[in-house]
PDB file of C-alpha atoms in Angstrom:
ATOM      1  CA  UNK A   1      38.657 -83.712 -39.484  1.00 86.00           C
ATOM      2  CA  UNK A   2      38.493 -85.155 -42.971  1.00 94.00           C
ATOM      3  CA  UNK A   3      41.596 -85.827 -45.379  1.00 95.00           C
ATOM      4  CA  UNK A   4      41.186 -85.901 -48.656  1.00 97.00           C
ATOM      5  CA  UNK A   5      43.612 -87.607 -51.637  1.00 97.00           C
ATOM      6  CA  UNK A   6      43.203 -85.483 -55.077  1.00 97.00           C
ATOM      7  CA  UNK A   7      43.265 -86.925 -57.820  1.00 96.00           C
ATOM      8  CA  UNK A   8      43.359 -86.035 -61.933  1.00 96.00           C
ATOM      9  CA  UNK A   9      39.777 -85.090 -62.364  1.00 96.00           C
ATOM     10  CA  UNK A  10      38.193 -85.662 -58.404  1.00 98.00           C
ATOM     11  CA  UNK A  11      38.660 -85.728 -55.187  1.00 98.00           C
ATOM     12  CA  UNK A  12      37.987 -88.214 -52.285  1.00 98.00           C
ATOM     13  CA  UNK A  13      37.567 -88.521 -48.801  1.00 98.00           C
ATOM     14  CA  UNK A  14      40.053 -90.976 -47.325  1.00 97.00           C
ATOM     15  CA  UNK A  15      39.711 -89.869 -43.884  1.00 96.00           C
ATOM     16  CA  UNK A  16      37.572 -88.522 -40.508  1.00 94.00           C
ATOM     17  CA  UNK A  17      39.292 -87.959 -37.426  1.00 89.00           C
ATOM     18  CA  UNK A  18      37.898 -90.648 -35.132  1.00 86.00           C
ATOM     19  CA  UNK A  19      37.925 -87.888 -32.838  1.00 85.00           C
ATOM     20  CA  UNK A  20      34.651 -86.105 -34.631  1.00 86.00           C
ATOM     21  CA  UNK A  21      32.275 -85.667 -32.818  1.00 88.00           C
ATOM     22  CA  UNK A  22      28.060 -85.182 -34.156  1.00 91.00           C
ATOM     23  CA  UNK A  23      27.395 -84.028 -37.895  1.00 95.00           C
ATOM     24  CA  UNK A  24      30.212 -84.141 -40.126  1.00 95.00           C
ATOM     25  CA  UNK A  25      29.526 -82.435 -43.449  1.00 96.00           C
ATOM     26  CA  UNK A  26      31.691 -83.121 -47.084  1.00 97.00           C
ATOM     27  CA  UNK A  27      32.462 -80.628 -48.907  1.00 97.00           C
ATOM     28  CA  UNK A  28      31.489 -80.893 -52.694  1.00 98.00           C
ATOM     29  CA  UNK A  29      34.658 -79.513 -54.033  1.00 98.00           C
ATOM     30  CA  UNK A  30      38.164 -79.654 -52.498  1.00 97.00           C
ATOM     31  CA  UNK A  31      40.719 -77.564 -54.402  1.00 97.00           C
ATOM     32  CA  UNK A  32      38.142 -76.402 -56.899  1.00 96.00           C
ATOM     33  CA  UNK A  33      37.618 -80.685 -57.948  1.00 98.00           C
ATOM     34  CA  UNK A  34      34.284 -82.248 -57.018  1.00 98.00           C
ATOM     35  CA  UNK A  35      34.316 -85.108 -54.296  1.00 98.00           C
ATOM     36  CA  UNK A  36      33.467 -88.101 -55.958  1.00 98.00           C
ATOM     37  CA  UNK A  37      34.236 -90.336 -53.901  1.00 98.00           C
ATOM     38  CA  UNK A  38      34.261 -91.479 -49.769  1.00 98.00           C
ATOM     39  CA  UNK A  39      37.326 -94.151 -49.929  1.00 98.00           C
ATOM     40  CA  UNK A  40      37.306 -97.443 -48.029  1.00 98.00           C
ATOM     41  CA  UNK A  41      37.290 -97.104 -44.337  1.00 97.00           C
ATOM     42  CA  UNK A  42      37.320 -94.132 -44.474  1.00 97.00           C
ATOM     43  CA  UNK A  43      34.964 -93.371 -41.643  1.00 96.00           C
ATOM     44  CA  UNK A  44      35.827 -96.328 -40.085  1.00 94.00           C
ATOM     45  CA  UNK A  45      35.256 -96.452 -35.928  1.00 92.00           C
ATOM     46  CA  UNK A  46      34.696 -92.615 -35.807  1.00 94.00           C
ATOM     47  CA  UNK A  47      32.447 -93.774 -33.040  1.00 94.00           C
ATOM     48  CA  UNK A  48      31.216 -90.362 -32.163  1.00 95.00           C
ATOM     49  CA  UNK A  49      29.385 -89.357 -34.786  1.00 96.00           C
ATOM     50  CA  UNK A  50      26.149 -88.797 -35.385  1.00 97.00           C
ATOM     51  CA  UNK A  51      24.874 -87.462 -38.811  1.00 97.00           C
ATOM     52  CA  UNK A  52      26.958 -87.293 -41.972  1.00 97.00           C
ATOM     53  CA  UNK A  53      25.836 -84.921 -45.387  1.00 96.00           C
ATOM     54  CA  UNK A  54      27.349 -86.328 -48.319  1.00 98.00           C
ATOM     55  CA  UNK A  55      26.303 -84.295 -51.855  1.00 97.00           C
ATOM     56  CA  UNK A  56      25.202 -84.897 -54.452  1.00 98.00           C
ATOM     57  CA  UNK A  57      28.703 -84.852 -55.953  1.00 98.00           C
ATOM     58  CA  UNK A  58      29.516 -88.507 -54.646  1.00 98.00           C
ATOM     59  CA  UNK A  59      28.943 -91.284 -57.016  1.00 98.00           C
ATOM     60  CA  UNK A  60      30.948 -94.065 -54.883  1.00 98.00           C
ATOM     61  CA  UNK A  61      31.085 -95.258 -51.632  1.00 98.00           C
ATOM     62  CA  UNK A  62      33.137 -97.576 -51.072  1.00 98.00           C
ATOM     63  CA  UNK A  63      33.850-101.156 -48.881  1.00 97.00           C
ATOM     64  CA  UNK A  64      33.376-100.114 -44.801  1.00 97.00           C
ATOM     65  CA  UNK A  65      33.079 -96.443 -45.438  1.00 98.00           C
ATOM     66  CA  UNK A  66      30.871 -96.052 -42.394  1.00 97.00           C
ATOM     67  CA  UNK A  67      31.232 -99.182 -40.898  1.00 96.00           C
ATOM     68  CA  UNK A  68      31.616 -99.516 -37.073  1.00 94.00           C
ATOM     69  CA  UNK A  69      30.436 -95.522 -36.460  1.00 96.00           C
ATOM     70  CA  UNK A  70      28.093 -96.750 -33.547  1.00 95.00           C
ATOM     71  CA  UNK A  71      25.767 -93.803 -33.127  1.00 96.00           C
ATOM     72  CA  UNK A  72      25.800 -92.702 -36.813  1.00 97.00           C
ATOM     73  CA  UNK A  73      22.115 -92.645 -37.052  1.00 97.00           C
ATOM     74  CA  UNK A  74      21.183 -90.420 -39.868  1.00 96.00           C
ATOM     75  CA  UNK A  75      23.078 -90.277 -43.341  1.00 96.00           C
ATOM     76  CA  UNK A  76      22.145 -87.732 -46.241  1.00 93.00           C
ATOM     77  CA  UNK A  77      22.880 -90.223 -49.647  1.00 96.00           C
ATOM     78  CA  UNK A  78      22.985 -88.513 -53.142  1.00 96.00           C
ATOM     79  CA  UNK A  79      20.258 -88.997 -56.009  1.00 94.00           C
ATOM     80  CA  UNK A  80      22.665 -90.367 -58.584  1.00 93.00           C
ATOM     81  CA  UNK A  81      24.982 -92.834 -56.385  1.00 97.00           C
ATOM     82  CA  UNK A  82      26.775 -95.543 -58.878  1.00 97.00           C
ATOM     83  CA  UNK A  83      28.265 -97.921 -56.285  1.00 98.00           C
ATOM     84  CA  UNK A  84      28.044 -98.422 -52.637  1.00 98.00           C
ATOM     85  CA  UNK A  85      30.697-101.023 -51.278  1.00 97.00           C
ATOM     86  CA  UNK A  86      30.615-104.189 -49.156  1.00 95.00           C
ATOM     87  CA  UNK A  87      29.624-103.355 -45.599  1.00 94.00           C
ATOM     88  CA  UNK A  88      29.463 -99.939 -46.191  1.00 97.00           C
ATOM     89  CA  UNK A  89      27.326 -98.981 -43.342  1.00 96.00           C
ATOM     90  CA  UNK A  90      27.994-101.860 -40.943  1.00 94.00           C
ATOM     91  CA  UNK A  91      27.522-101.268 -37.677  1.00 94.00           C
ATOM     92  CA  UNK A  92      25.671 -97.940 -37.615  1.00 96.00           C
ATOM     93  CA  UNK A  93      22.333 -96.717 -36.487  1.00 96.00           C
ATOM     94  CA  UNK A  94      21.998 -96.243 -39.710  1.00 96.00           C
ATOM     95  CA  UNK A  95      21.595 -99.475 -40.979  1.00 95.00           C
ATOM     96  CA  UNK A  96      20.089-101.382 -38.403  1.00 94.00           C
ATOM     97  CA  UNK A  97      17.005 -99.080 -37.961  1.00 92.00           C
ATOM     98  CA  UNK A  98      16.065 -99.665 -41.144  1.00 90.00           C
ATOM     99  CA  UNK A  99      16.774-103.756 -40.982  1.00 88.00           C
ATOM    100  CA  UNK A 100      14.781-103.376 -37.372  1.00 77.00           C
ATOM    101  CA  UNK A 101      11.731-101.633 -39.506  1.00 74.00           C
ATOM    102  CA  UNK A 102      11.075-103.648 -42.764  1.00 70.00           C
ATOM    103  CA  UNK A 103      13.362-106.284 -42.807  1.00 78.00           C
ATOM    104  CA  UNK A 104      16.060-104.714 -45.170  1.00 86.00           C
ATOM    105  CA  UNK A 105      17.447-101.709 -45.558  1.00 93.00           C
ATOM    106  CA  UNK A 106      16.168 -99.855 -48.715  1.00 94.00           C
ATOM    107  CA  UNK A 107      16.982 -95.669 -48.561  1.00 95.00           C
ATOM    108  CA  UNK A 108      15.257 -93.946 -51.488  1.00 95.00           C
ATOM    109  CA  UNK A 109      16.522 -96.682 -55.037  1.00 96.00           C
ATOM    110  CA  UNK A 110      18.693 -98.381 -53.255  1.00 97.00           C
ATOM    111  CA  UNK A 111      19.546-101.327 -51.759  1.00 96.00           C
ATOM    112  CA  UNK A 112      21.202-101.406 -48.986  1.00 95.00           C
ATOM    113  CA  UNK A 113      20.966-104.637 -46.996  1.00 94.00           C
ATOM    114  CA  UNK A 114      18.326-107.578 -48.325  1.00 92.00           C
ATOM    115  CA  UNK A 115      20.385-110.719 -46.322  1.00 87.00           C
ATOM    116  CA  UNK A 116      17.226-111.610 -44.383  1.00 86.00           C
ATOM    117  CA  UNK A 117      15.139-111.949 -47.422  1.00 88.00           C
ATOM    118  CA  UNK A 118      14.216-115.911 -47.672  1.00 88.00           C
ATOM    119  CA  UNK A 119      12.676-118.037 -50.695  1.00 92.00           C
ATOM    120  CA  UNK A 120      11.303-116.191 -54.113  1.00 93.00           C
ATOM    121  CA  UNK A 121      12.198-112.323 -54.020  1.00 91.00           C
ATOM    122  CA  UNK A 122      11.029-109.345 -56.450  1.00 93.00           C
ATOM    123  CA  UNK A 123      12.638-106.168 -56.800  1.00 94.00           C
ATOM    124  CA  UNK A 124      10.536-103.344 -58.110  1.00 94.00           C
ATOM    125  CA  UNK A 125      11.705-101.510 -60.845  1.00 94.00           C
ATOM    126  CA  UNK A 126      11.725 -98.514 -58.521  1.00 96.00           C
ATOM    127  CA  UNK A 127      14.952-100.041 -57.033  1.00 97.00           C
ATOM    128  CA  UNK A 128      18.014 -98.913 -59.120  1.00 97.00           C
ATOM    129  CA  UNK A 129      20.953 -99.758 -57.338  1.00 98.00           C
ATOM    130  CA  UNK A 130      22.112-102.638 -55.098  1.00 97.00           C
ATOM    131  CA  UNK A 131      25.076-102.415 -52.815  1.00 97.00           C
ATOM    132  CA  UNK A 132      28.175-104.831 -53.134  1.00 95.00           C
ATOM    133  CA  UNK A 133      26.453-107.257 -50.704  1.00 90.00           C
ATOM    134  CA  UNK A 134      22.851-106.494 -51.099  1.00 94.00           C
ATOM    135  CA  UNK A 135      21.587-109.681 -51.785  1.00 94.00           C
ATOM    136  CA  UNK A 136      24.359-111.824 -50.363  1.00 90.00           C
ATOM    137  CA  UNK A 137      24.702-114.718 -48.191  1.00 86.00           C
ATOM    138  CA  UNK A 138      21.069-115.549 -47.616  1.00 85.00           C
ATOM    139  CA  UNK A 139      21.455-119.573 -48.112  1.00 89.00           C
ATOM    140  CA  UNK A 140      17.135-119.267 -48.401  1.00 92.00           C
ATOM    141  CA  UNK A 141      17.145-116.586 -51.063  1.00 93.00           C
ATOM    142  CA  UNK A 142      15.340-118.228 -54.229  1.00 94.00           C
ATOM    143  CA  UNK A 143      14.527-116.707 -57.257  1.00 96.00           C
ATOM    144  CA  UNK A 144      14.558-112.921 -57.839  1.00 96.00           C
ATOM    145  CA  UNK A 145      12.760-111.357 -60.297  1.00 96.00           C
ATOM    146  CA  UNK A 146      14.489-108.083 -61.178  1.00 97.00           C
ATOM    147  CA  UNK A 147      11.517-105.202 -62.969  1.00 95.00           C
ATOM    148  CA  UNK A 148      14.747-102.278 -63.449  1.00 96.00           C
ATOM    149  CA  UNK A 149      15.896-103.412 -66.843  1.00 96.00           C
ATOM    150  CA  UNK A 150      18.672-101.035 -66.220  1.00 97.00           C
ATOM    151  CA  UNK A 151      19.442-101.962 -62.347  1.00 98.00           C
ATOM    152  CA  UNK A 152      23.165-101.470 -61.480  1.00 98.00           C
ATOM    153  CA  UNK A 153      23.818-105.115 -59.880  1.00 97.00           C
ATOM    154  CA  UNK A 154      27.932-105.215 -58.315  1.00 95.00           C
ATOM    155  CA  UNK A 155      29.378-108.597 -59.222  1.00 91.00           C
ATOM    156  CA  UNK A 156      28.698-110.246 -56.202  1.00 90.00           C
ATOM    157  CA  UNK A 157      25.850-108.870 -54.740  1.00 94.00           C
ATOM    158  CA  UNK A 158      23.652-111.786 -55.479  1.00 95.00           C
ATOM    159  CA  UNK A 159      24.246-115.286 -54.232  1.00 94.00           C
ATOM    160  CA  UNK A 160      23.620-118.092 -51.119  1.00 94.00           C
ATOM    161  CA  UNK A 161      27.456-118.847 -50.386  1.00 91.00           C
ATOM    162  CA  UNK A 162      30.283-119.973 -50.979  1.00 88.00           C
ATOM    163  CA  UNK A 163      31.895-122.809 -52.043  1.00 90.00           C
ATOM    164  CA  UNK A 164      35.222-124.554 -50.501  1.00 90.00           C
ATOM    165  CA  UNK A 165      36.690-123.480 -53.945  1.00 90.00           C
ATOM    166  CA  UNK A 166      35.804-119.950 -52.545  1.00 87.00           C
ATOM    167  CA  UNK A 167      33.299-119.856 -55.857  1.00 88.00           C
ATOM    168  CA  UNK A 168      29.956-117.580 -55.191  1.00 89.00           C
ATOM    169  CA  UNK A 169      26.939-120.327 -55.299  1.00 92.00           C
ATOM    170  CA  UNK A 170      23.319-118.926 -56.564  1.00 95.00           C
ATOM    171  CA  UNK A 171      20.428-121.942 -56.765  1.00 94.00           C
ATOM    172  CA  UNK A 172      17.998-119.434 -57.945  1.00 95.00           C
ATOM    173  CA  UNK A 173      17.045-117.915 -61.271  1.00 96.00           C
ATOM    174  CA  UNK A 174      17.259-114.332 -62.065  1.00 97.00           C
ATOM    175  CA  UNK A 175      14.131-113.472 -64.032  1.00 95.00           C
ATOM    176  CA  UNK A 176      14.642-110.493 -65.900  1.00 96.00           C
ATOM    177  CA  UNK A 177      13.858-108.746 -69.223  1.00 92.00           C
ATOM    178  CA  UNK A 178      15.838-109.818 -72.592  1.00 90.00           C
ATOM    179  CA  UNK A 179      18.321-107.292 -72.663  1.00 94.00           C
ATOM    180  CA  UNK A 180      18.905-105.846 -69.300  1.00 96.00           C
ATOM    181  CA  UNK A 181      21.395-105.445 -67.186  1.00 98.00           C
ATOM    182  CA  UNK A 182      19.930-108.229 -64.746  1.00 98.00           C
ATOM    183  CA  UNK A 183      20.587-111.113 -67.683  1.00 97.00           C
ATOM    184  CA  UNK A 184      23.841-109.900 -68.662  1.00 98.00           C
ATOM    185  CA  UNK A 185      24.671-110.160 -64.521  1.00 97.00           C
ATOM    186  CA  UNK A 186      22.957-114.013 -64.605  1.00 97.00           C
ATOM    187  CA  UNK A 187      24.903-114.814 -68.103  1.00 96.00           C
ATOM    188  CA  UNK A 188      28.304-113.498 -66.622  1.00 95.00           C
ATOM    189  CA  UNK A 189      28.262-115.184 -63.203  1.00 94.00           C
ATOM    190  CA  UNK A 190      26.878-118.395 -64.871  1.00 94.00           C
ATOM    191  CA  UNK A 191      23.469-118.190 -63.426  1.00 96.00           C
ATOM    192  CA  UNK A 192      20.060-119.663 -64.185  1.00 96.00           C
ATOM    193  CA  UNK A 193      18.344-117.042 -66.120  1.00 96.00           C
ATOM    194  CA  UNK A 194      14.652-116.397 -67.459  1.00 94.00           C
ATOM    195  CA  UNK A 195      13.122-113.796 -69.363  1.00 92.00           C
ATOM    196  CA  UNK A 196      10.003-111.844 -67.475  1.00 88.00           C
ATOM    197  CA  UNK A 197       8.025-112.402 -70.636  1.00 75.00           C
ATOM    198  CA  UNK A 198       7.718-115.330 -73.302  1.00 70.00           C
ATOM    199  CA  UNK A 199       8.589-114.150 -76.677  1.00 73.00           C
ATOM    200  CA  UNK A 200       5.602-114.013 -78.568  1.00 81.00           C
ATOM    201  CA  UNK A 201       5.085-115.943 -81.362  1.00 90.00           C
ATOM    202  CA  UNK A 202       4.501-114.140 -84.608  1.00 94.00           C
ATOM    203  CA  UNK A 203       0.692-115.343 -85.725  1.00 94.00           C
ATOM    204  CA  UNK A 204       0.121-117.715 -82.630  1.00 95.00           C
ATOM    205  CA  UNK A 205      -2.812-116.263 -81.342  1.00 94.00           C
ATOM    206  CA  UNK A 206      -4.077-119.390 -79.323  1.00 92.00           C
ATOM    207  CA  UNK A 207      -0.654-119.438 -78.229  1.00 88.00           C
ATOM    208  CA  UNK A 208      -0.250-123.333 -79.417  1.00 90.00           C
ATOM    209  CA  UNK A 209       3.393-123.078 -80.731  1.00 89.00           C
ATOM    210  CA  UNK A 210       1.723-123.318 -84.050  1.00 92.00           C
ATOM    211  CA  UNK A 211       0.810-120.628 -86.769  1.00 95.00           C
ATOM    212  CA  UNK A 212      -2.559-122.632 -89.112  1.00 93.00           C
ATOM    213  CA  UNK A 213      -5.847-121.398 -90.108  1.00 94.00           C
ATOM    214  CA  UNK A 214      -7.177-121.375 -87.092  1.00 96.00           C
ATOM    215  CA  UNK A 215      -5.331-118.131 -85.338  1.00 95.00           C
ATOM    216  CA  UNK A 216      -6.297-116.876 -89.244  1.00 94.00           C
ATOM    217  CA  UNK A 217     -10.314-116.980 -88.165  1.00 95.00           C
ATOM    218  CA  UNK A 218      -9.300-115.885 -84.896  1.00 96.00           C
ATOM    219  CA  UNK A 219      -8.031-112.876 -86.437  1.00 95.00           C
ATOM    220  CA  UNK A 220     -10.504-112.541 -88.695  1.00 94.00           C
ATOM    221  CA  UNK A 221     -13.493-112.667 -85.837  1.00 95.00           C
ATOM    222  CA  UNK A 222     -11.347-110.322 -83.533  1.00 94.00           C
ATOM    223  CA  UNK A 223     -11.474-107.608 -86.764  1.00 94.00           C
ATOM    224  CA  UNK A 224     -14.967-108.600 -87.230  1.00 94.00           C
ATOM    225  CA  UNK A 225     -16.047-108.042 -84.311  1.00 94.00           C
ATOM    226  CA  UNK A 226     -14.342-104.310 -84.024  1.00 92.00           C
ATOM    227  CA  UNK A 227     -15.723-103.178 -87.572  1.00 92.00           C
ATOM    228  CA  UNK A 228     -19.162-103.996 -85.654  1.00 92.00           C
ATOM    229  CA  UNK A 229     -18.256-101.755 -83.166  1.00 92.00           C
ATOM    230  CA  UNK A 230     -17.542-103.591 -80.494  1.00 93.00           C
ATOM    231  CA  UNK A 231     -14.234-104.948 -78.686  1.00 92.00           C
ATOM    232  CA  UNK A 232     -11.846-107.202 -80.452  1.00 91.00           C
ATOM    233  CA  UNK A 233     -11.365-109.465 -77.502  1.00 92.00           C
ATOM    234  CA  UNK A 234      -8.031-110.191 -77.779  1.00 92.00           C
ATOM    235  CA  UNK A 235      -5.341-109.610 -74.711  1.00 90.00           C
ATOM    236  CA  UNK A 236      -2.474-107.655 -75.302  1.00 86.00           C
ATOM    237  CA  UNK A 237      -0.246-110.969 -76.033  1.00 87.00           C
ATOM    238  CA  UNK A 238      -2.735-111.841 -78.917  1.00 93.00           C
ATOM    239  CA  UNK A 239      -2.860-108.485 -80.033  1.00 93.00           C
ATOM    240  CA  UNK A 240       1.382-108.531 -80.924  1.00 92.00           C
ATOM    241  CA  UNK A 241       0.551-112.249 -82.345  1.00 94.00           C
ATOM    242  CA  UNK A 242      -2.349-110.740 -84.566  1.00 95.00           C
ATOM    243  CA  UNK A 243      -0.447-107.444 -85.834  1.00 95.00           C
ATOM    244  CA  UNK A 244       1.289-109.121 -88.125  1.00 94.00           C
ATOM    245  CA  UNK A 245       2.359-106.003 -90.624  1.00 93.00           C
ATOM    246  CA  UNK A 246       3.029-104.142 -87.002  1.00 92.00           C
ATOM    247  CA  UNK A 247       0.932-101.100 -88.002  1.00 92.00           C
ATOM    248  CA  UNK A 248      -0.385-101.061 -84.273  1.00 91.00           C
ATOM    249  CA  UNK A 249      -3.997-102.001 -86.250  1.00 92.00           C
ATOM    250  CA  UNK A 250      -5.870-105.610 -86.877  1.00 93.00           C
ATOM    251  CA  UNK A 251      -7.095-105.739 -90.180  1.00 93.00           C
ATOM    252  CA  UNK A 252      -8.379-108.602 -92.681  1.00 94.00           C
ATOM    253  CA  UNK A 253      -4.714-108.832 -94.430  1.00 94.00           C
ATOM    254  CA  UNK A 254      -3.241-109.284 -91.087  1.00 95.00           C
ATOM    255  CA  UNK A 255      -5.552-112.894 -91.356  1.00 94.00           C
ATOM    256  CA  UNK A 256      -4.217-113.373 -94.624  1.00 94.00           C
ATOM    257  CA  UNK A 257      -1.034-112.632 -93.980  1.00 94.00           C
ATOM    258  CA  UNK A 258      -1.126-115.416 -91.004  1.00 96.00           C
ATOM    259  CA  UNK A 259      -3.052-117.956 -93.946  1.00 95.00           C
ATOM    260  CA  UNK A 260      -0.515-117.775 -96.560  1.00 94.00           C
ATOM    261  CA  UNK A 261       2.199-118.246 -94.106  1.00 95.00           C
ATOM    262  CA  UNK A 262       0.528-121.246 -92.794  1.00 94.00           C
ATOM    263  CA  UNK A 263      -0.548-122.927 -96.863  1.00 94.00           C
ATOM    264  CA  UNK A 264       3.371-122.082 -97.494  1.00 93.00           C
ATOM    265  CA  UNK A 265       5.654-123.801 -94.459  1.00 93.00           C
ATOM    266  CA  UNK A 266       2.404-126.381 -93.687  1.00 90.00           C
ATOM    267  CA  UNK A 267       0.948-127.475 -96.878  1.00 90.00           C
ATOM    268  CA  UNK A 268       2.701-126.318 -99.991  1.00 90.00           C
ATOM    269  CA  UNK A 269       5.729-127.545 -97.657  1.00 89.00           C
ATOM    270  CA  UNK A 270       7.373-124.016 -98.803  1.00 90.00           C
ATOM    271  CA  UNK A 271       9.868-122.196 -96.225  1.00 92.00           C
ATOM    272  CA  UNK A 272       8.924-118.909 -96.096  1.00 92.00           C
ATOM    273  CA  UNK A 273       9.235-115.952 -93.372  1.00 92.00           C
ATOM    274  CA  UNK A 274       7.205-113.244 -91.881  1.00 93.00           C
ATOM    275  CA  UNK A 275      10.017-110.403 -93.565  1.00 93.00           C
ATOM    276  CA  UNK A 276       9.689-112.257 -97.127  1.00 92.00           C
ATOM    277  CA  UNK A 277       5.807-112.883 -96.973  1.00 90.00           C
ATOM    278  CA  UNK A 278       5.553-109.306 -96.029  1.00 91.00           C
ATOM    279  CA  UNK A 279       7.865-108.042 -98.682  1.00 88.00           C
ATOM    280  CA  UNK A 280       6.070-109.743-101.450  1.00 75.00           C
TER     281      UNK A 280
END
């Protein structure tokens, strides 16, 4: 029923007999090698199968692997997929039922199809993998906020359209943590990128873009509240900016460091960075 191709360290499903019916179970190994790939169009036009069981060994489902399997309503996907190709489940009841229910197709932690999304969109941290064309071709797709810093994003998973030259065009902004896979994806494709959190300016408690004596006074006031047994009253961002020596605590020394930084850089016109100040 299934045909396989052997490689040095793994095996792949390359074809399913189009006369196969009902349930197909892919084995975890073939000739002692782990089955890790379902190759492009392997199950295409197997119109009579209704269910496919895929073992946990599979990490790669390639383009159109199950396309036009018209009766296919159930697929057990493994938990550690690393790649889902373009239109891998196109034309299946499996995909259509998910889209009909929620407007997009999410299976576990995988976004299979979100082409109906319009406007700004947030991908929750629970999503670990985008299919190759998960957010592709939606003209009205706006900014995309990605909360999982390690999200697996294929090369052309996010775009509005292709222009006459064949270039992928996306007019929105990718918003994600600095250092995330989403930032790397945006920069590699020439897309606009914005960090989720603006960098905290050390010492700038009132968030006015400057470090001055007012900031030192705010730290002293917060410290005074603490030693009186009260809450310090600072937000998480303010506390981070106020903890100059990064010891996880608020103290009078933090206020002193801010005042010295202000005096050196503004009053005395002696440029001094925080590392030099703390080392002294």
